Amino acid sequence: KNMSKSSTKTITVAIAGGGPSGLTLGRHLGREAPECFEVTIFERGAKDRDQGAGWDVSAEAQASLQRAGVNPQVYQCPGSDNMRFYKAGESDPLTVLRLPPYLERLGVKKAYLGLDECNLETERSKIINALVESLPPSTTVVNDTVISEATQDSEGKMELLGRDGSSLGKFDVVVDASGVSSRLRRTRFTEDADSYYTGKCLLRSTLDNPRKTCSAELSSKLSGTTGFYGPSSDGLGTEEVMLQRFGVHSPKYTLSLTISIQDPQRLVDQLKFEGIHGSTNDPEALQRVKDYVDKRLAAFPSGYREMFDGISSAHVTRVKMHPSYEEAMKSTTPGSDELPFLSIGDALHALPPWSGMSGNYSLQDANDLATALIEEHQKGDWSSESIAIKFRELEKDFSLRTEDRRKEVAWTMDDKDYMSSTPIKDFAMVGRITNKPWSWKDPLQVIAGFMRFVTFLNRFDNYGVGVL
């Protein structure tokens, strides 16, 4: 292969995935070195697609967005950096994770209480719109485009193929930011390293304005993130319903029901969601969701099932995650070490939503990759070979920084599911976190002590109820 080096030639970059990480990478390259990079972002969804809610953006991820010119005020909801969890029907919360304002006024920082990961809720569409609007002329976004494959030609160029096998162009570099279900991951890893199903699904719906459609008692309890726990329909387990605010000044919430099911297709078939990609607002589909929830939450106190009466869209998410870096490296595609191809974010190291970090790691990857590509061009002698070497280094770094969180998540997902085997009278938040019955002999009791202490501190201002 021709690996001739180049000093001043523009690096053509293809990014698969027009989500926050792909757009952030494109923005960094186009803003900081527009004469060095020509970037094309391919997005399979429509330009006006539903973006859903955001996530708690960490300090590192905020820094990446700030570098791209997106200020936190654009996408964050003031006062939403709190979590409250209730047993359905009870007035006081089981657990509150929030820094009370009276302590903040005394100079206490969230990190002092171990709350540094409780960040403000965000609105994903605000992040994406701000990034798209600020992209320079050297960066192009192509919507409604599915990429099926990436190959390398004899000159070291990477060619992308569309759904029908037609060429979408040849590029010096290809970055895969297309998420957990990426088709391009096979360019680097075989099917043995594909994402695997965790045994859980999320039935996610959008509530346009729960303060209008929910009872006053329920709506008064809403925070940045609110969880309600109640009895399963058979009384043998506990069900979990979560509400997460969209962010900024939007009244919308994401309403999620966590479902443990070995065959997710059963749920899809039951709801007749087969063939539905993304969210649906079809009235008949939404009615099937409401009927399903009525049966699933039949033992909840009156008023909780009615939350779903106000939903405007719904979809089923099969929760998946990727194997560890060590395991993935046992299943690399032959010859892929030499490709100027790199997956980032959920396309490389997907974690379940409850890890709280998938979106943050994705933005960190985009930030660090942009820096590395700019530095590679500045060396003045880059080649597809030199970029491939750098990409293998970054691949390792990006993967390994997720490993501690991956181990924590895997540790809580053993064969015996705490939620399905624990009646509501025995339910405890620490058991929800550790996925096993609580015991005072367990060394993890420190977690329970921490949660009780933070909840107690919040008692003096009514647990923050009514802040939003």
Tab-separated table of C-alpha atoms in Angstrom:
chain	number	residue	atom	x	y	z
A	1	LYS	CA	0.000	0.000	0.000
A	2	ASN	CA	1.099	3.539	-0.723
A	3	MET	CA	1.825	5.138	2.663
A	4	SER	CA	3.457	8.293	1.296
A	5	LYS	CA	3.727	11.046	3.860
A	6	SER	CA	2.188	14.468	3.531
A	7	SER	CA	3.134	17.770	5.112
A	8	THR	CA	0.489	20.320	4.164
A	9	LYS	CA	-2.248	18.227	2.586
A	10	THR	CA	-5.704	18.569	4.109
A	11	ILE	CA	-6.865	15.511	6.053
A	12	THR	CA	-10.298	14.408	4.891
A	13	VAL	CA	-12.309	13.061	7.813
A	14	ALA	CA	-15.551	11.080	7.707
A	15	ILE	CA	-17.537	10.865	10.939
A	16	ALA	CA	-20.329	8.307	11.194
A	17	GLY	CA	-22.906	9.664	13.619
A	18	GLY	CA	-24.276	13.184	14.022
A	19	GLY	CA	-24.843	13.011	17.762
A	20	PRO	CA	-23.084	15.178	20.370
A	21	SER	CA	-19.707	13.415	20.114
A	22	GLY	CA	-19.559	13.334	16.310
A	23	LEU	CA	-20.605	16.972	16.014
A	24	THR	CA	-18.213	18.027	18.774
A	25	LEU	CA	-15.308	16.365	16.989
A	26	GLY	CA	-16.293	18.040	13.714
A	27	ARG	CA	-16.645	21.392	15.457
A	28	HIS	CA	-13.222	21.133	17.135
A	29	LEU	CA	-11.437	20.291	13.885
A	30	GLY	CA	-13.295	22.910	11.865
A	31	ARG	CA	-12.932	25.648	14.440
A	32	GLU	CA	-9.294	25.162	15.417
A	33	ALA	CA	-7.733	24.000	12.142
A	34	PRO	CA	-10.117	24.714	9.252
A	35	GLU	CA	-7.292	24.792	6.719
A	36	CYS	CA	-6.075	21.349	7.833
A	37	PHE	CA	-9.294	19.310	7.858
A	38	GLU	CA	-12.243	18.723	5.575
A	39	VAL	CA	-14.935	16.987	7.614
A	40	THR	CA	-18.091	15.167	6.500
A	41	ILE	CA	-20.545	13.945	9.150
A	42	PHE	CA	-22.969	11.226	8.093
A	43	GLU	CA	-26.140	10.889	10.183
A	44	ARG	CA	-28.649	8.100	9.575
A	45	GLY	CA	-31.526	10.071	11.144
A	46	ALA	CA	-33.496	12.992	9.770
A	47	LYS	CA	-32.447	16.543	10.558
A	48	ASP	CA	-35.589	17.106	12.636
A	49	ARG	CA	-35.439	13.732	14.442
A	50	ASP	CA	-36.487	13.432	18.081
A	51	GLN	CA	-33.364	13.801	20.225
A	52	GLY	CA	-34.907	12.810	23.538
A	53	ALA	CA	-33.654	13.962	26.919
A	54	GLY	CA	-30.044	14.626	27.795
A	55	TRP	CA	-27.878	13.429	30.658
A	56	ASP	CA	-25.882	14.781	33.593
A	57	VAL	CA	-22.952	16.369	31.754
A	58	SER	CA	-19.729	16.005	33.757
A	59	ALA	CA	-17.119	18.729	34.191
A	60	GLU	CA	-14.856	17.079	31.590
A	61	ALA	CA	-17.704	16.804	29.072
A	62	GLN	CA	-18.716	20.411	29.746
A	63	ALA	CA	-15.151	21.461	28.991
A	64	SER	CA	-15.324	19.670	25.644
A	65	LEU	CA	-18.570	21.437	24.735
A	66	GLN	CA	-17.160	24.751	25.964
A	67	ARG	CA	-14.161	24.231	23.693
A	68	ALA	CA	-16.662	23.764	20.836
A	69	GLY	CA	-18.262	27.103	21.717
A	70	VAL	CA	-21.354	25.711	23.461
A	71	ASN	CA	-21.922	27.324	26.843
A	72	PRO	CA	-23.574	25.290	29.642
A	73	GLN	CA	-26.359	27.879	29.953
A	74	VAL	CA	-27.575	26.782	26.513
A	75	TYR	CA	-28.433	23.230	27.557
A	76	GLN	CA	-28.509	22.999	31.371
A	77	CYS	CA	-31.517	23.342	33.669
A	78	PRO	CA	-30.729	25.425	36.802
A	79	GLY	CA	-31.499	23.642	40.055
A	80	SER	CA	-31.819	20.178	38.480
A	81	ASP	CA	-28.635	18.663	39.958
A	82	ASN	CA	-30.541	16.503	42.403
A	83	MET	CA	-32.101	13.051	42.663
A	84	ARG	CA	-35.008	11.956	44.850
A	85	PHE	CA	-36.284	8.412	45.247
A	86	TYR	CA	-39.613	7.463	46.847
A	87	LYS	CA	-41.604	4.418	47.770
A	88	ALA	CA	-44.879	4.914	45.921
A	89	GLY	CA	-47.517	6.336	48.244
A	90	GLU	CA	-45.075	7.726	50.827
A	91	SER	CA	-44.613	11.460	51.350
A	92	ASP	CA	-40.961	11.527	52.414
A	93	PRO	CA	-38.245	10.239	50.065
A	94	LEU	CA	-36.183	7.137	50.716
A	95	THR	CA	-33.039	8.796	49.417
A	96	VAL	CA	-32.053	12.298	48.302
A	97	LEU	CA	-28.788	12.992	46.488
A	98	ARG	CA	-28.445	16.778	46.515
A	99	LEU	CA	-26.259	19.474	48.041
A	100	PRO	CA	-28.551	21.539	50.299
A	101	PRO	CA	-28.332	25.284	49.479
A	102	TYR	CA	-27.642	26.186	53.109
A	103	LEU	CA	-24.439	24.116	52.984
A	104	GLU	CA	-23.507	25.577	49.602
A	105	ARG	CA	-23.767	29.068	51.098
A	106	LEU	CA	-21.298	27.976	53.771
A	107	GLY	CA	-18.789	27.034	51.079
A	108	VAL	CA	-19.381	23.274	51.069
A	109	LYS	CA	-18.672	21.723	47.656
A	110	LYS	CA	-20.494	18.749	46.137
A	111	ALA	CA	-17.237	16.817	46.058
A	112	TYR	CA	-16.988	17.087	49.859
A	113	LEU	CA	-20.119	14.929	50.160
A	114	GLY	CA	-19.343	12.603	47.249
A	115	LEU	CA	-21.956	14.297	45.072
A	116	ASP	CA	-19.636	15.529	42.324
A	117	GLU	CA	-21.391	13.314	39.753
A	118	CYS	CA	-24.784	14.924	40.468
A	119	ASN	CA	-24.749	17.429	37.626
A	120	LEU	CA	-27.440	19.604	36.067
A	121	GLU	CA	-29.911	17.957	33.694
A	122	THR	CA	-29.490	18.861	30.033
A	123	GLU	CA	-31.475	18.956	26.822
A	124	ARG	CA	-29.814	16.907	24.097
A	125	SER	CA	-31.489	18.775	21.238
A	126	LYS	CA	-30.106	22.081	22.547
A	127	ILE	CA	-26.577	20.664	22.497
A	128	ILE	CA	-26.950	19.286	18.979
A	129	ASN	CA	-28.617	22.407	17.564
A	130	ALA	CA	-25.919	24.649	19.034
A	131	LEU	CA	-23.179	22.476	17.534
A	132	VAL	CA	-24.823	22.260	14.099
A	133	GLU	CA	-25.438	25.995	13.922
A	134	SER	CA	-21.784	26.758	14.658
A	135	LEU	CA	-20.178	24.294	12.238
A	136	PRO	CA	-17.747	25.996	9.832
A	137	PRO	CA	-17.925	25.684	6.007
A	138	SER	CA	-15.212	23.021	6.090
A	139	THR	CA	-17.614	20.685	7.937
A	140	THR	CA	-20.658	19.200	6.208
A	141	VAL	CA	-23.543	17.201	7.736
A	142	VAL	CA	-25.330	14.664	5.535
A	143	ASN	CA	-28.592	13.374	7.064
A	144	ASP	CA	-30.709	10.323	6.197
A	145	THR	CA	-27.598	8.319	5.294
A	146	VAL	CA	-26.916	4.781	6.482
A	147	ILE	CA	-23.322	3.529	6.297
A	148	SER	CA	-23.035	-0.220	5.826
A	149	GLU	CA	-19.300	-0.769	5.507
A	150	ALA	CA	-15.824	0.782	5.441
A	151	THR	CA	-12.966	-0.587	3.344
A	152	GLN	CA	-9.423	0.536	2.539
A	153	ASP	CA	-8.111	0.914	-1.005
A	154	SER	CA	-4.574	0.347	-2.273
A	155	GLU	CA	-3.560	3.940	-1.542
A	156	GLY	CA	-4.586	3.782	2.110
A	157	LYS	CA	-7.858	5.702	1.649
A	158	MET	CA	-10.950	4.576	3.544
A	159	GLU	CA	-14.085	4.195	1.421
A	160	LEU	CA	-17.538	4.304	2.969
A	161	LEU	CA	-20.408	2.364	1.415
A	162	GLY	CA	-24.076	3.183	1.765
A	163	ARG	CA	-27.015	0.901	2.452
A	164	ASP	CA	-27.183	-0.194	-1.208
A	165	GLY	CA	-23.418	-0.665	-1.513
A	166	SER	CA	-22.835	2.573	-3.390
A	167	SER	CA	-19.787	4.675	-2.531
A	168	LEU	CA	-20.248	7.631	-0.177
A	169	GLY	CA	-16.698	8.816	-0.789
A	170	LYS	CA	-13.084	8.131	0.102
A	171	PHE	CA	-11.414	9.656	3.153
A	172	ASP	CA	-8.063	9.763	4.909
A	173	VAL	CA	-9.686	9.042	8.269
A	174	VAL	CA	-12.950	7.432	9.397
A	175	VAL	CA	-14.324	7.938	12.910
A	176	ASP	CA	-17.232	5.830	14.088
A	177	ALA	CA	-19.473	7.739	16.515
A	178	SER	CA	-22.687	5.942	15.578
A	179	GLY	CA	-23.488	4.416	18.953
A	180	VAL	CA	-23.938	1.014	20.534
A	181	SER	CA	-25.569	-0.551	17.455
A	182	SER	CA	-22.809	0.604	15.098
A	183	ARG	CA	-22.504	-1.265	11.801
A	184	LEU	CA	-18.968	0.015	11.346
A	185	ARG	CA	-17.623	-1.606	14.516
A	186	ARG	CA	-17.028	-4.785	12.502
A	187	THR	CA	-14.340	-2.862	10.602
A	188	ARG	CA	-12.220	-3.196	13.732
A	189	PHE	CA	-13.773	-6.045	15.763
A	190	THR	CA	-15.472	-9.322	14.887
A	191	GLU	CA	-18.976	-10.253	16.040
A	192	ASP	CA	-17.508	-11.882	19.166
A	193	ALA	CA	-16.815	-8.349	20.455
A	194	ASP	CA	-20.277	-6.985	19.625
A	195	SER	CA	-22.364	-5.361	22.330
A	196	TYR	CA	-24.355	-7.828	24.412
A	197	TYR	CA	-27.820	-7.566	25.927
A	198	THR	CA	-27.815	-6.926	29.693
A	199	GLY	CA	-31.170	-8.594	30.401
A	200	LYS	CA	-32.940	-5.261	30.815
A	201	CYS	CA	-35.113	-3.070	28.622
A	202	LEU	CA	-36.260	0.481	29.145
A	203	LEU	CA	-39.769	1.408	28.081
A	204	ARG	CA	-39.193	5.126	27.587
A	205	SER	CA	-41.894	7.701	27.013
A	206	THR	CA	-42.041	11.485	26.792
A	207	LEU	CA	-44.251	13.468	29.144
A	208	ASP	CA	-44.748	16.910	27.632
A	209	ASN	CA	-45.822	18.553	30.893
A	210	PRO	CA	-46.274	16.245	33.899
A	211	ARG	CA	-47.216	19.154	36.136
A	212	LYS	CA	-50.389	19.468	34.118
A	213	THR	CA	-51.169	15.795	33.533
A	214	CYS	CA	-50.052	14.263	36.868
A	215	SER	CA	-51.658	14.713	40.256
A	216	ALA	CA	-50.476	17.629	42.384
A	217	GLU	CA	-49.018	15.174	44.894
A	218	LEU	CA	-46.849	13.479	42.270
A	219	SER	CA	-45.828	16.584	40.348
A	220	SER	CA	-44.656	18.283	43.561
A	221	LYS	CA	-42.096	15.505	44.034
A	222	LEU	CA	-40.432	15.897	40.639
A	223	SER	CA	-36.766	16.868	40.608
A	224	GLY	CA	-33.910	16.614	38.132
A	225	THR	CA	-34.245	12.837	38.424
A	226	THR	CA	-37.075	11.210	40.389
A	227	GLY	CA	-37.615	7.529	41.062
A	228	PHE	CA	-40.755	5.806	42.325
A	229	TYR	CA	-40.676	2.233	43.651
A	230	GLY	CA	-43.743	0.097	44.190
A	231	PRO	CA	-44.928	-3.524	44.292
A	232	SER	CA	-44.833	-5.754	41.233
A	233	SER	CA	-48.203	-7.067	40.074
A	234	ASP	CA	-47.570	-10.440	41.751
A	235	GLY	CA	-46.330	-8.834	44.971
A	236	LEU	CA	-43.056	-10.756	44.873
A	237	GLY	CA	-40.828	-8.006	43.533
A	238	THR	CA	-40.427	-4.254	43.117
A	239	GLU	CA	-41.032	-2.099	40.053
A	240	GLU	CA	-39.078	1.053	39.211
A	241	VAL	CA	-40.422	4.118	37.406
A	242	MET	CA	-37.964	6.943	36.667
A	243	LEU	CA	-38.567	10.502	35.509
A	244	GLN	CA	-35.755	12.652	34.149
A	245	ARG	CA	-36.120	16.304	33.240
A	246	PHE	CA	-35.170	17.312	29.695
A	247	GLY	CA	-33.240	20.376	30.827
A	248	VAL	CA	-33.123	24.155	30.277
A	249	HIS	CA	-36.657	25.531	30.711
A	250	SER	CA	-38.502	22.683	29.028
A	251	PRO	CA	-41.408	21.220	31.022
A	252	LYS	CA	-40.780	17.814	29.404
A	253	TYR	CA	-39.674	14.697	31.257
A	254	THR	CA	-38.561	11.274	30.104
A	255	LEU	CA	-40.658	8.617	31.842
A	256	SER	CA	-38.948	5.207	32.006
A	257	LEU	CA	-40.066	1.801	33.197
A	258	THR	CA	-37.208	-0.648	33.777
A	259	ILE	CA	-38.089	-4.176	32.647
A	260	SER	CA	-36.019	-7.291	33.324
A	261	ILE	CA	-36.707	-9.713	30.484
A	262	GLN	CA	-34.474	-12.386	28.960
A	263	ASP	CA	-36.015	-12.122	25.501
A	264	PRO	CA	-36.554	-8.440	24.615
A	265	GLN	CA	-38.341	-9.440	21.442
A	266	ARG	CA	-41.254	-10.619	23.609
A	267	LEU	CA	-41.776	-7.040	24.787
A	268	VAL	CA	-41.479	-5.665	21.261
A	269	ASP	CA	-44.037	-8.216	20.037
A	270	GLN	CA	-46.404	-7.514	22.910
A	271	LEU	CA	-46.374	-3.786	22.187
A	272	LYS	CA	-46.401	-4.426	18.425
A	273	PHE	CA	-43.362	-2.175	18.015
A	274	GLU	CA	-41.795	-4.370	15.329
A	275	GLY	CA	-40.666	-2.161	12.455
A	276	ILE	CA	-40.735	0.983	14.598
A	277	HIS	CA	-37.326	2.663	14.587
A	278	GLY	CA	-36.782	5.272	17.284
A	279	SER	CA	-39.723	6.901	19.030
A	280	THR	CA	-43.318	6.602	17.893
A	281	ASN	CA	-46.221	8.966	18.485
A	282	ASP	CA	-48.794	6.696	16.865
A	283	PRO	CA	-51.949	6.867	19.074
A	284	GLU	CA	-52.588	3.121	18.822
A	285	ALA	CA	-48.997	2.314	19.818
A	286	LEU	CA	-49.187	4.715	22.772
A	287	GLN	CA	-52.445	3.116	23.905
A	288	ARG	CA	-50.752	-0.290	23.906
A	289	VAL	CA	-48.022	1.182	26.109
A	290	LYS	CA	-50.635	2.514	28.542
A	291	ASP	CA	-52.437	-0.837	28.640
A	292	TYR	CA	-49.151	-2.627	29.306
A	293	VAL	CA	-48.261	-0.215	32.118
A	294	ASP	CA	-51.737	-0.574	33.688
A	295	LYS	CA	-51.108	-4.302	34.086
A	296	ARG	CA	-47.460	-3.981	35.061
A	297	LEU	CA	-48.126	-1.375	37.773
A	298	ALA	CA	-51.492	-2.760	38.849
A	299	ALA	CA	-50.391	-2.981	42.506
A	300	PHE	CA	-49.110	0.617	42.671
A	301	PRO	CA	-51.227	3.131	44.626
A	302	SER	CA	-53.784	5.099	42.634
A	303	GLY	CA	-52.350	7.917	40.517
A	304	TYR	CA	-49.011	6.416	39.494
A	305	ARG	CA	-50.258	4.480	36.475
A	306	GLU	CA	-52.013	7.638	35.294
A	307	MET	CA	-48.627	9.280	34.722
A	308	PHE	CA	-48.487	7.380	31.448
A	309	ASP	CA	-51.835	8.817	30.293
A	310	GLY	CA	-50.028	12.018	29.302
A	311	ILE	CA	-47.275	10.498	27.161
A	312	SER	CA	-46.745	11.859	23.648
A	313	SER	CA	-44.157	9.349	22.354
A	314	ALA	CA	-42.594	6.044	23.352
A	315	HIS	CA	-39.893	3.565	22.404
A	316	VAL	CA	-38.255	0.384	23.673
A	317	THR	CA	-34.515	0.449	24.415
A	318	ARG	CA	-32.664	-2.842	24.680
A	319	VAL	CA	-29.925	-1.990	27.165
A	320	LYS	CA	-26.569	-3.240	25.886
A	321	MET	CA	-22.913	-2.866	26.750
A	322	HIS	CA	-19.614	-3.829	25.161
A	323	PRO	CA	-17.108	-6.308	26.581
A	324	SER	CA	-13.965	-5.034	28.244
A	325	TYR	CA	-10.993	-3.810	26.226
A	326	GLU	CA	-9.078	-6.977	27.101
A	327	GLU	CA	-11.895	-9.177	25.798
A	328	ALA	CA	-12.489	-7.044	22.694
A	329	MET	CA	-8.816	-7.222	21.722
A	330	LYS	CA	-9.111	-11.013	21.485
A	331	SER	CA	-11.545	-10.499	18.588
A	332	THR	CA	-9.991	-7.882	16.321
A	333	THR	CA	-10.667	-8.053	12.589
A	334	PRO	CA	-7.568	-9.326	10.727
A	335	GLY	CA	-5.591	-6.444	9.216
A	336	SER	CA	-7.509	-3.746	11.123
A	337	ASP	CA	-4.500	-2.594	13.166
A	338	GLU	CA	-3.277	-0.699	10.097
A	339	LEU	CA	-6.543	1.098	9.344
A	340	PRO	CA	-6.948	4.846	9.974
A	341	PHE	CA	-10.278	3.952	11.587
A	342	LEU	CA	-11.382	4.563	15.168
A	343	SER	CA	-14.618	4.078	17.086
A	344	ILE	CA	-15.427	6.466	19.934
A	345	GLY	CA	-18.107	6.730	22.602
A	346	ASP	CA	-20.818	4.085	22.642
A	347	ALA	CA	-19.541	2.620	19.366
A	348	LEU	CA	-16.375	1.623	21.243
A	349	HIS	CA	-17.246	1.160	24.929
A	350	ALA	CA	-21.012	1.313	25.472
A	351	LEU	CA	-22.299	1.257	29.049
A	352	PRO	CA	-25.902	1.075	30.335
A	353	PRO	CA	-27.714	4.387	30.964
A	354	TRP	CA	-27.550	3.860	34.729
A	355	SER	CA	-23.762	4.071	34.573
A	356	GLY	CA	-24.319	7.815	34.274
A	357	MET	CA	-21.208	8.236	32.128
A	358	SER	CA	-21.730	7.028	28.543
A	359	GLY	CA	-22.414	10.481	27.108
A	360	ASN	CA	-19.613	12.012	29.135
A	361	TYR	CA	-17.024	9.494	27.974
A	362	SER	CA	-18.145	10.098	24.378
A	363	LEU	CA	-17.494	13.827	24.611
A	364	GLN	CA	-14.128	13.209	26.283
A	365	ASP	CA	-13.216	10.880	23.408
A	366	ALA	CA	-14.189	13.525	20.845
A	367	ASN	CA	-12.158	16.149	22.671
A	368	ASP	CA	-9.003	14.043	22.954
A	369	LEU	CA	-9.281	12.718	19.394
A	370	ALA	CA	-9.521	16.246	17.981
A	371	THR	CA	-6.387	17.250	19.867
A	372	ALA	CA	-4.520	14.175	18.623
A	373	LEU	CA	-5.517	14.718	14.972
A	374	ILE	CA	-4.514	18.379	15.061
A	375	GLU	CA	-1.156	17.461	16.583
A	376	GLU	CA	-0.670	14.723	13.995
A	377	HIS	CA	-1.208	17.221	11.159
A	378	GLN	CA	1.131	19.743	12.778
A	379	LYS	CA	3.975	17.215	12.703
A	380	GLY	CA	4.094	17.801	8.963
A	381	ASP	CA	4.675	14.188	7.957
A	382	TRP	CA	1.394	12.420	8.622
A	383	SER	CA	0.333	9.326	6.722
A	384	SER	CA	-2.457	6.790	6.950
A	385	GLU	CA	0.033	4.542	8.711
A	386	SER	CA	0.993	7.129	11.330
A	387	ILE	CA	-2.663	7.944	11.976
A	388	ALA	CA	-3.471	4.237	12.372
A	389	ILE	CA	-0.720	3.915	14.990
A	390	LYS	CA	-2.083	6.909	16.904
A	391	PHE	CA	-5.629	5.531	16.651
A	392	ARG	CA	-4.610	2.225	18.254
A	393	GLU	CA	-3.113	4.171	21.162
A	394	LEU	CA	-6.268	6.239	21.560
A	395	GLU	CA	-8.480	3.173	21.241
A	396	LYS	CA	-6.715	1.680	24.247
A	397	ASP	CA	-6.786	4.908	26.264
A	398	PHE	CA	-10.475	5.572	25.562
A	399	SER	CA	-11.451	2.025	26.457
A	400	LEU	CA	-9.404	1.725	29.626
A	401	ARG	CA	-10.740	4.908	31.181
A	402	THR	CA	-14.196	3.324	31.186
A	403	GLU	CA	-13.065	0.083	32.825
A	404	ASP	CA	-13.654	1.023	36.466
A	405	ARG	CA	-17.208	2.107	35.709
A	406	ARG	CA	-17.709	-0.991	33.559
A	407	LYS	CA	-16.680	-3.235	36.464
A	408	GLU	CA	-19.065	-1.404	38.805
A	409	VAL	CA	-21.957	-1.887	36.378
A	410	ALA	CA	-21.129	-5.549	35.678
A	411	TRP	CA	-20.874	-6.209	39.405
A	412	THR	CA	-24.488	-5.129	39.905
A	413	MET	CA	-25.845	-7.331	37.091
A	414	ASP	CA	-25.517	-10.885	38.369
A	415	ASP	CA	-27.995	-13.656	37.575
A	416	LYS	CA	-30.250	-12.979	40.577
A	417	ASP	CA	-32.062	-9.688	40.025
A	418	TYR	CA	-32.700	-7.878	43.313
A	419	MET	CA	-35.711	-5.989	41.973
A	420	SER	CA	-37.644	-9.044	40.772
A	421	SER	CA	-37.084	-10.992	44.008
A	422	THR	CA	-37.519	-8.292	46.670
A	423	PRO	CA	-41.031	-7.300	47.887
A	424	ILE	CA	-41.535	-3.563	48.318
A	425	LYS	CA	-41.642	-3.900	52.129
A	426	ASP	CA	-38.039	-5.158	52.053
A	427	PHE	CA	-36.802	-2.802	49.331
A	428	ALA	CA	-33.797	-0.569	50.069
A	429	MET	CA	-31.977	1.811	47.736
A	430	VAL	CA	-28.609	0.322	48.607
A	431	GLY	CA	-29.927	-3.063	47.474
A	432	ARG	CA	-30.988	-1.469	44.202
A	433	ILE	CA	-27.430	-0.235	43.704
A	434	THR	CA	-25.626	-3.434	44.728
A	435	ASN	CA	-28.276	-5.848	43.338
A	436	LYS	CA	-28.362	-7.948	46.506
A	437	PRO	CA	-30.300	-7.996	49.799
A	438	TRP	CA	-29.054	-5.621	52.431
A	439	SER	CA	-27.155	-6.896	55.479
A	440	TRP	CA	-25.505	-4.940	58.273
A	441	LYS	CA	-22.655	-7.443	58.082
A	442	ASP	CA	-21.961	-6.402	54.510
A	443	PRO	CA	-18.917	-4.084	54.165
A	444	LEU	CA	-20.931	-2.104	51.620
A	445	GLN	CA	-23.019	-0.697	54.460
A	446	VAL	CA	-20.899	2.430	54.038
A	447	ILE	CA	-23.007	3.173	50.928
A	448	ALA	CA	-26.197	3.031	52.984
A	449	GLY	CA	-24.634	5.252	55.627
A	450	PHE	CA	-23.612	7.810	53.022
A	451	MET	CA	-27.084	7.920	51.446
A	452	ARG	CA	-28.803	8.244	54.828
A	453	PHE	CA	-26.453	11.055	55.841
A	454	VAL	CA	-27.015	13.085	52.655
A	455	THR	CA	-30.780	12.496	52.880
A	456	PHE	CA	-30.763	13.682	56.499
A	457	LEU	CA	-28.954	16.890	55.530
A	458	ASN	CA	-31.682	17.600	52.991
A	459	ARG	CA	-34.463	17.148	55.527
A	460	PHE	CA	-33.952	20.678	56.849
A	461	ASP	CA	-35.210	22.298	53.643
A	462	ASN	CA	-37.925	19.735	52.842
A	463	TYR	CA	-35.584	17.622	50.688
A	464	GLY	CA	-35.585	20.315	47.989
A	465	VAL	CA	-39.210	19.563	47.069
A	466	GLY	CA	-40.637	22.401	44.975
A	467	VAL	CA	-37.257	23.697	43.751
A	468	LEU	CA	-38.100	23.115	40.060
